[in-house]
JSON list of C-alpha atoms in Angstrom, two decimals:
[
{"chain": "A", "resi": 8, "resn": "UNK", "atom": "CA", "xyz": [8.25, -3.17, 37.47]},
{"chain": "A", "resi": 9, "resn": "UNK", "atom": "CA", "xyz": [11.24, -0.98, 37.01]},
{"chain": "A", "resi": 10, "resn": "UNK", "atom": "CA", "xyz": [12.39, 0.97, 39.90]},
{"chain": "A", "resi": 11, "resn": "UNK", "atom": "CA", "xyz": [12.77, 4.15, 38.42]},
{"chain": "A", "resi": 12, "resn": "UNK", "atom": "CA", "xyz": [10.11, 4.53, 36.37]},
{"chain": "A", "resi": 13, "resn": "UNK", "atom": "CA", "xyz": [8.18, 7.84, 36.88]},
{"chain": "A", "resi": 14, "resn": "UNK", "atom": "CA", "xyz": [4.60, 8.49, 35.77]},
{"chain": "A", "resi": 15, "resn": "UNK", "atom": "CA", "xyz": [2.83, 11.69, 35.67]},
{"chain": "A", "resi": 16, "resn": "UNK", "atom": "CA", "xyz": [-0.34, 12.97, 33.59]},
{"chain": "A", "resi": 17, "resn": "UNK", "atom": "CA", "xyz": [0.38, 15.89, 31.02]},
{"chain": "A", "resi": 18, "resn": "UNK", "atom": "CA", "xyz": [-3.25, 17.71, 30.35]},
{"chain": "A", "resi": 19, "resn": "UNK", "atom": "CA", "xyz": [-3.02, 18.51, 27.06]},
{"chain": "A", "resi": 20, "resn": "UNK", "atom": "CA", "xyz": [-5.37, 20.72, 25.00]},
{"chain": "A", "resi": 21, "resn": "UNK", "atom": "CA", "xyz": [-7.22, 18.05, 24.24]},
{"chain": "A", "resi": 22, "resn": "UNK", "atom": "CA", "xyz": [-6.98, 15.38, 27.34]},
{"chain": "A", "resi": 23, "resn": "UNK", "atom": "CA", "xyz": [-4.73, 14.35, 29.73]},
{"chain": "A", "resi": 24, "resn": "UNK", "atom": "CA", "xyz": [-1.39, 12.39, 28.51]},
{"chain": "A", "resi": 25, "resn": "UNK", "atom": "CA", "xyz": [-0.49, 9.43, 30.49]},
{"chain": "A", "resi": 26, "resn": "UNK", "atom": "CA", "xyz": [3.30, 9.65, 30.70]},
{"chain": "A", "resi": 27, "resn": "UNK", "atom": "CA", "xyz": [5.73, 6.81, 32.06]},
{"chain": "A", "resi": 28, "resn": "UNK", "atom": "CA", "xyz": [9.69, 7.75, 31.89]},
{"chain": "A", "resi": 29, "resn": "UNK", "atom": "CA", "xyz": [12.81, 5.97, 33.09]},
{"chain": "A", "resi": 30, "resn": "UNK", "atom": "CA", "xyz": [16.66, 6.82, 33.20]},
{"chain": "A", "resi": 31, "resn": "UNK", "atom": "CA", "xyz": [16.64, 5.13, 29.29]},
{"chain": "A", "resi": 32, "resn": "UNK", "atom": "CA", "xyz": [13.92, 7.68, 28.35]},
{"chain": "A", "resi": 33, "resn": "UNK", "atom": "CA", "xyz": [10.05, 8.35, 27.62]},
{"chain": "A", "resi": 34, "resn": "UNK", "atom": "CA", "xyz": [8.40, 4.56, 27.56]},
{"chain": "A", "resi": 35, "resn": "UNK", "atom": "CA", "xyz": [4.82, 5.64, 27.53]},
{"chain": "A", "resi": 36, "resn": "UNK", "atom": "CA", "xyz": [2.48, 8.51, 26.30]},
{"chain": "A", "resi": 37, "resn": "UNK", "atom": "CA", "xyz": [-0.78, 7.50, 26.05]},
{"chain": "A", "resi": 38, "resn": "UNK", "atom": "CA", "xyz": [-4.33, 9.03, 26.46]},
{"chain": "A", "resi": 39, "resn": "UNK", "atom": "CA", "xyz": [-6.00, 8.68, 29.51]},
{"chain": "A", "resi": 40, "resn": "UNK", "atom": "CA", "xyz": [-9.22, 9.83, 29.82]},
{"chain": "A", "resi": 41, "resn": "UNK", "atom": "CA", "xyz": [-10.36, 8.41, 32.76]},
{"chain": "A", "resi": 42, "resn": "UNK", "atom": "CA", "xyz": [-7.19, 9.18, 35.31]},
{"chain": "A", "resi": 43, "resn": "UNK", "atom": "CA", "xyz": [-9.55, 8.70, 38.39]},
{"chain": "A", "resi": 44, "resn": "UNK", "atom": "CA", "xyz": [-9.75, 4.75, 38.12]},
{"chain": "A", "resi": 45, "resn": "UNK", "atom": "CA", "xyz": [-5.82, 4.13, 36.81]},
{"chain": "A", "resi": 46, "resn": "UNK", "atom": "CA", "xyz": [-3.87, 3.09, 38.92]},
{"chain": "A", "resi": 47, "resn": "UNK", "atom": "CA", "xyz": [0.02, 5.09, 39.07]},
{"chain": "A", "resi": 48, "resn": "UNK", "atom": "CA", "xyz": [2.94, 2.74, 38.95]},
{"chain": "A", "resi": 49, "resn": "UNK", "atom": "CA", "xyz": [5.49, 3.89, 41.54]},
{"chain": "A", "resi": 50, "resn": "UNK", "atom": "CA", "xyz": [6.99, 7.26, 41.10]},
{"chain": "A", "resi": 51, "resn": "UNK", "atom": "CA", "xyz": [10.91, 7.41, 40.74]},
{"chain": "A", "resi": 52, "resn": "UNK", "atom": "CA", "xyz": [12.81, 8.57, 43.92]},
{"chain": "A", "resi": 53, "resn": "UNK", "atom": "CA", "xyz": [13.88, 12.14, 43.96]},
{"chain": "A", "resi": 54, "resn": "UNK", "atom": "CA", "xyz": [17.99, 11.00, 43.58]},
{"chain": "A", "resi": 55, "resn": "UNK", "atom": "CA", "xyz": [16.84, 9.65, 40.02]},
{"chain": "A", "resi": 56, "resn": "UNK", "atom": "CA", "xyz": [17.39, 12.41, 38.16]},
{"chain": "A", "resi": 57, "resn": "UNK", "atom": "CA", "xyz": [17.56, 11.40, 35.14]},
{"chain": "A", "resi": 58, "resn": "UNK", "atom": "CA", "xyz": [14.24, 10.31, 34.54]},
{"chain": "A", "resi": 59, "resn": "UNK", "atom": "CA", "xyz": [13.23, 13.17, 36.20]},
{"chain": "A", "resi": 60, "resn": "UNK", "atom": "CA", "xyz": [15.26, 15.36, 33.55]},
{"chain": "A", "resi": 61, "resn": "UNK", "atom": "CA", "xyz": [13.66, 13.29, 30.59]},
{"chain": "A", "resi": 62, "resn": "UNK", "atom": "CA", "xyz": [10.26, 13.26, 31.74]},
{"chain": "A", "resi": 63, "resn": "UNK", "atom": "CA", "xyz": [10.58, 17.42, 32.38]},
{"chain": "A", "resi": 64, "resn": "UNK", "atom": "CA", "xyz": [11.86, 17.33, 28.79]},
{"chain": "A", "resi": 65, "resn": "UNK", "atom": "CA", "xyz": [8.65, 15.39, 27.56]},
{"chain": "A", "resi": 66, "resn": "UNK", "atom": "CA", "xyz": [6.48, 17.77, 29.22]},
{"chain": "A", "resi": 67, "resn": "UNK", "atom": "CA", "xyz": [8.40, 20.34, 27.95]},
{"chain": "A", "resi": 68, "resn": "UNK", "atom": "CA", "xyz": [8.39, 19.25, 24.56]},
{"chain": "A", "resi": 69, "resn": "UNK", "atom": "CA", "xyz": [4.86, 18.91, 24.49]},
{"chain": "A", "resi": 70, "resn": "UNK", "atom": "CA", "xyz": [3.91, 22.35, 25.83]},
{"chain": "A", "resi": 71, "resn": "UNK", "atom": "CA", "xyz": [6.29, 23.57, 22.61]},
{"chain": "A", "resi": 72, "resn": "UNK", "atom": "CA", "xyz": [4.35, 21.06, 20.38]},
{"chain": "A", "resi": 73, "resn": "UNK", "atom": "CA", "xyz": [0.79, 22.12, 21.48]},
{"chain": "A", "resi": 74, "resn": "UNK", "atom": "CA", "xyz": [1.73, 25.76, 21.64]},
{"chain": "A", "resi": 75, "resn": "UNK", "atom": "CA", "xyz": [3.11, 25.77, 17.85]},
{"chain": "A", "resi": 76, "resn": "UNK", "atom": "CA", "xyz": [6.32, 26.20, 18.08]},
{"chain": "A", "resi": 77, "resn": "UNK", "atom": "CA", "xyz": [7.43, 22.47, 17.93]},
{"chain": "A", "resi": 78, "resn": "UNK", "atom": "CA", "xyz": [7.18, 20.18, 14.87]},
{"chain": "A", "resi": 79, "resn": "UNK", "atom": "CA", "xyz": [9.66, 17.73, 16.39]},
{"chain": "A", "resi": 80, "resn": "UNK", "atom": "CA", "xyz": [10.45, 15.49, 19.57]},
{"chain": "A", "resi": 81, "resn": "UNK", "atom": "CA", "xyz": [14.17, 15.42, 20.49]},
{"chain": "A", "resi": 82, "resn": "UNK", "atom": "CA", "xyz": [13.55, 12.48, 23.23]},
{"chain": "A", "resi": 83, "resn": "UNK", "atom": "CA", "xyz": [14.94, 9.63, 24.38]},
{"chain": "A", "resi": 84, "resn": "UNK", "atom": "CA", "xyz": [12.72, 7.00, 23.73]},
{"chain": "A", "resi": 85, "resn": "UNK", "atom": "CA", "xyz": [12.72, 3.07, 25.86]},
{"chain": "A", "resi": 86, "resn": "UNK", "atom": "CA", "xyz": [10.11, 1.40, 24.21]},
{"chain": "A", "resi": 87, "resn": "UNK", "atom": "CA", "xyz": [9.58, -2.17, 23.39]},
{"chain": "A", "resi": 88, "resn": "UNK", "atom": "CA", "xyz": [7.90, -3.96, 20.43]},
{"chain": "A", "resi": 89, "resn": "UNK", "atom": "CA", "xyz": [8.01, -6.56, 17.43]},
{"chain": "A", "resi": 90, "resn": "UNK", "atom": "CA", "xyz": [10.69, -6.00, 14.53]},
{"chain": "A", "resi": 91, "resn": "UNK", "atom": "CA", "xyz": [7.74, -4.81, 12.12]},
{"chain": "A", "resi": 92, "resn": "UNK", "atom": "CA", "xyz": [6.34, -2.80, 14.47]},
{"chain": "A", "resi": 93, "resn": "UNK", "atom": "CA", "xyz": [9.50, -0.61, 15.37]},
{"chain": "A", "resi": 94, "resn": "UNK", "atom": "CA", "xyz": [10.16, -0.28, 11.35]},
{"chain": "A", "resi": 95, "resn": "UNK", "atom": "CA", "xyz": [6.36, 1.17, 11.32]},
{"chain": "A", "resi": 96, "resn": "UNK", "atom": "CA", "xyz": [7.08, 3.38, 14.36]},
{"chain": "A", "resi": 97, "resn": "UNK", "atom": "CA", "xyz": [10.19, 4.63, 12.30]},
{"chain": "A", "resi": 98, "resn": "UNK", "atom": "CA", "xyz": [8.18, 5.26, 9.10]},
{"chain": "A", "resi": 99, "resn": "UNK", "atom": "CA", "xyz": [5.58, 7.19, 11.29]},
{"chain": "A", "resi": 100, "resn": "UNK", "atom": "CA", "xyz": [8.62, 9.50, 12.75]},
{"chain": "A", "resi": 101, "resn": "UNK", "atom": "CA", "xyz": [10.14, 9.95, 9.29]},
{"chain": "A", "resi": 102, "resn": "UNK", "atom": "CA", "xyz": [6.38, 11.23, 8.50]},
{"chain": "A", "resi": 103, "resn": "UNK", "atom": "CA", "xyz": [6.91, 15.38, 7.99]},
{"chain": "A", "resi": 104, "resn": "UNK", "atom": "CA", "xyz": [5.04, 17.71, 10.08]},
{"chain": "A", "resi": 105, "resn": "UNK", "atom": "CA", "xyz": [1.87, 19.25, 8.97]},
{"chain": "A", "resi": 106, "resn": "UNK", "atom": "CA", "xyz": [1.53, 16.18, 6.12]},
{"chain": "A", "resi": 107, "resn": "UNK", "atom": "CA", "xyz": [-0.60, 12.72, 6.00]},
{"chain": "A", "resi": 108, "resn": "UNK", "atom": "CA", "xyz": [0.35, 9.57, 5.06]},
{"chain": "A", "resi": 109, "resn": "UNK", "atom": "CA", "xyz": [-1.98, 6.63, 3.93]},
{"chain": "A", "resi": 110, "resn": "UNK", "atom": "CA", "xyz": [-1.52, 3.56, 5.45]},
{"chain": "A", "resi": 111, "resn": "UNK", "atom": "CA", "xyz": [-0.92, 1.45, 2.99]},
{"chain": "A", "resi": 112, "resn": "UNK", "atom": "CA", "xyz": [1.85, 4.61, 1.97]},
{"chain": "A", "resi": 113, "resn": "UNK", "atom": "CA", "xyz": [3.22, 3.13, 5.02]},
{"chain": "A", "resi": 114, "resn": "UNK", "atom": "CA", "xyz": [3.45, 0.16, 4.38]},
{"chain": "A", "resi": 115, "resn": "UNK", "atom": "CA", "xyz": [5.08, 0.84, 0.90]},
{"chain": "A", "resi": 116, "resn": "UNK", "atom": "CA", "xyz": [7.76, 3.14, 2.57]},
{"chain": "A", "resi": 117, "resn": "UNK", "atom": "CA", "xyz": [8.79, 0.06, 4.74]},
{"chain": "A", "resi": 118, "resn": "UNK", "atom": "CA", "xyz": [9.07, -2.28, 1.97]},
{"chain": "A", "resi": 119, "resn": "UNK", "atom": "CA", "xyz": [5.71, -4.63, 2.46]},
{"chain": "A", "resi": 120, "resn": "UNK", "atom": "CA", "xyz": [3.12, -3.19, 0.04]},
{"chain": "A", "resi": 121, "resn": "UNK", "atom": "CA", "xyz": [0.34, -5.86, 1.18]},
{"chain": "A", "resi": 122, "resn": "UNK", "atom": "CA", "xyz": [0.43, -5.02, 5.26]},
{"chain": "A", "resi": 123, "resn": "UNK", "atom": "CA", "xyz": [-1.68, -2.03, 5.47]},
{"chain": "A", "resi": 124, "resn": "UNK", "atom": "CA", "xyz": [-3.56, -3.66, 8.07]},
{"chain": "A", "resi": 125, "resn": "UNK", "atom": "CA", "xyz": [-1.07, -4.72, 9.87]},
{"chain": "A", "resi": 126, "resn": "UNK", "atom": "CA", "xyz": [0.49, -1.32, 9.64]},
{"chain": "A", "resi": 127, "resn": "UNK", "atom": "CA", "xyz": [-2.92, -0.04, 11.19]},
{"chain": "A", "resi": 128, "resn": "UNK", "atom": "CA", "xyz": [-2.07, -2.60, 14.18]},
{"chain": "A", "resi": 129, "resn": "UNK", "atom": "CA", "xyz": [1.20, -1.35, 14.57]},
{"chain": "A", "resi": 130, "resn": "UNK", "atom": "CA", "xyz": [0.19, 2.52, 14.92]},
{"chain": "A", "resi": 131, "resn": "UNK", "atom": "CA", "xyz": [-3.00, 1.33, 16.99]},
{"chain": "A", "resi": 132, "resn": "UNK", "atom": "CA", "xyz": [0.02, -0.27, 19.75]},
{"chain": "A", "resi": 133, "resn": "UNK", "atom": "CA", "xyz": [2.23, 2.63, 19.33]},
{"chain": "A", "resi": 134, "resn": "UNK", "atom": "CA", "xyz": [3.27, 3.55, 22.96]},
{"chain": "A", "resi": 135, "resn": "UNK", "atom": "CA", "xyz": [4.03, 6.90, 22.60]},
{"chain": "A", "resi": 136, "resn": "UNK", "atom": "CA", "xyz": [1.24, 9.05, 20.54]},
{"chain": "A", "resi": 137, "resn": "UNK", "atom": "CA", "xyz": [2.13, 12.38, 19.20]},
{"chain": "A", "resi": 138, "resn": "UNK", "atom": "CA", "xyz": [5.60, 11.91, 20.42]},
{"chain": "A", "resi": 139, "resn": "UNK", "atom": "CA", "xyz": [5.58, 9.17, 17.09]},
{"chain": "A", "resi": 140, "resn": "UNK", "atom": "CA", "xyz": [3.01, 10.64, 14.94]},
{"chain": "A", "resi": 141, "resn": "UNK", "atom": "CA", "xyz": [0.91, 7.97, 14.24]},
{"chain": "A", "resi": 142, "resn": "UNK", "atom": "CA", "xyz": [-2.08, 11.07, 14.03]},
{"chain": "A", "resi": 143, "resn": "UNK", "atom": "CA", "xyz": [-0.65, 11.73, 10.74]},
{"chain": "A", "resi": 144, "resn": "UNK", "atom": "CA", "xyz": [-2.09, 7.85, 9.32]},
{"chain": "A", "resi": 145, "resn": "UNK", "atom": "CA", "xyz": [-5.45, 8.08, 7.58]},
{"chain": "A", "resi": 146, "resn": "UNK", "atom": "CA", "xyz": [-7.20, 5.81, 5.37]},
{"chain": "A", "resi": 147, "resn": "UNK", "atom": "CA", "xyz": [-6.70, 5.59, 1.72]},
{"chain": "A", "resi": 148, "resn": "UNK", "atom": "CA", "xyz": [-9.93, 7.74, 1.06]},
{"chain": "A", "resi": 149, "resn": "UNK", "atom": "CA", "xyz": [-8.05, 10.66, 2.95]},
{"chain": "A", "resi": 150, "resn": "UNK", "atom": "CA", "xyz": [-10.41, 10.77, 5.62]},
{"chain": "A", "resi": 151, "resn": "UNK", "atom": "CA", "xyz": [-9.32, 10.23, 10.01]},
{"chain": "A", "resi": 152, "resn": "UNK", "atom": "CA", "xyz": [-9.64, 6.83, 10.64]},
{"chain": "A", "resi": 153, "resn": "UNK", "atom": "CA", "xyz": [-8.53, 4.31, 13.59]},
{"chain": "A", "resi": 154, "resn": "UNK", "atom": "CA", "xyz": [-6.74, 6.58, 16.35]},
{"chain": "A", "resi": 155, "resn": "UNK", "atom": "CA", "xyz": [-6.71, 5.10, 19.80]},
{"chain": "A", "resi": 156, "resn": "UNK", "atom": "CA", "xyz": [-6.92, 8.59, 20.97]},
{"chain": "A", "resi": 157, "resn": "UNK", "atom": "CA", "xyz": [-9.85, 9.05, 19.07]},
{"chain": "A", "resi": 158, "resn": "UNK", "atom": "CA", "xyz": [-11.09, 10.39, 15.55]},
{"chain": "A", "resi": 159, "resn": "UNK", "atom": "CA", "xyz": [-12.05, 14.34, 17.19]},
{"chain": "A", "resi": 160, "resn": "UNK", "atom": "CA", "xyz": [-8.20, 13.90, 18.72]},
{"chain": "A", "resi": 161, "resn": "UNK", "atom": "CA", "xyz": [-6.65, 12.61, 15.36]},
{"chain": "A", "resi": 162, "resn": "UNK", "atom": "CA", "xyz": [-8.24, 15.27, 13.58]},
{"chain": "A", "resi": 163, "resn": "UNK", "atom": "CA", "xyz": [-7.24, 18.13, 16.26]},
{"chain": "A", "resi": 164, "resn": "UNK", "atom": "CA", "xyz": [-3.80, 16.97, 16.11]},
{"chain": "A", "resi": 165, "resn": "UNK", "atom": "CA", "xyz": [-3.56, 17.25, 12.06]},
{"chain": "A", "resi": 166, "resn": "UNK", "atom": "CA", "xyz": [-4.80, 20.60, 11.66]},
{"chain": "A", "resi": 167, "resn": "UNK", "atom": "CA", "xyz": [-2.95, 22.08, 14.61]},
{"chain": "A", "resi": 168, "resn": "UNK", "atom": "CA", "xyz": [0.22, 20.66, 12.33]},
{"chain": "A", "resi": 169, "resn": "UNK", "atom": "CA", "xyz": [-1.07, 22.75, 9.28]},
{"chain": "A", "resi": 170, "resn": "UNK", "atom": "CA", "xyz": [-1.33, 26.04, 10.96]}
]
């Protein structure tokens, strides 16, 4: 485990936001309904402040983002995955706010037409929800479909981008 990782739990409007930072930036924003039985990784020493800084940026952010007045992260981000998955997690950010996508739309915009699935695994293992909109996904029907935070989340988060 990284020394200088810091986790803390952002309650947002709609649940609380597991969050996991280190001095290369945000790693981790997931939901976490059930904070009483996770167990907290060690918290970064008060001489790191860097992660500090970055993860009072994320909450920051995020207050900004649920308030309104936010329609785009300015974070650094540290997080790991495959080659296909990081081109899906940079479709999803090129996504606009307040707009959908289909996931096969995806999966066009990255250059493999067939791999809407897969693009549905890719946003289902993205590490860092809202912060990389993967909310903004929905099936080719146009209706909310496989959110790990959630359809009622999913379908909070998109119209609180159209207002």
């Amino acid at each position: 485990m990284k020394q200088d990782l810091q986790t803390a739990i952002y309650p947002s409007p709609i649940g609380p936001l597991l969050l996991e930072a280190d001095s290369q930036g945000l790693c981790r924003c997931t939901w976490a309904d059930d904070t009483s039985q996770m167990q907290m990784p060690h918290l970064a020493s008060v001489n790191d402040t860097t992660t500090a800084v970055i993860m009072a940026d994320t909450k920051r952010q995020l207050d900004e983002y649920f308030a309104g007045s936010r329609s785009r992260f300015q974070l650094p981000l540290h997080i790991t995955g495959t080659t296909f998955q990081k081109q899906v997690w940079q479709a999803l950010a090129a996504i606009p706010y307040g707009t959908t996508r289909a996931y096969g739309e995806v999966a066009r915009a990255i250059g493999r037409p067939t791999a809407s699935r897969a693009v549905a695994g890719a946003c289902h293992a993205n590490p860092v929800a809202v912060i990389i909109p993967c909310h903004r996904v929905i099936g080719a029907n146009g209706k909310p479909v496989g959110y790990a935070g959630g359809v009622t989340r999913k379908l909070y988060l998109i119209e609180n981008e159209r207002r």
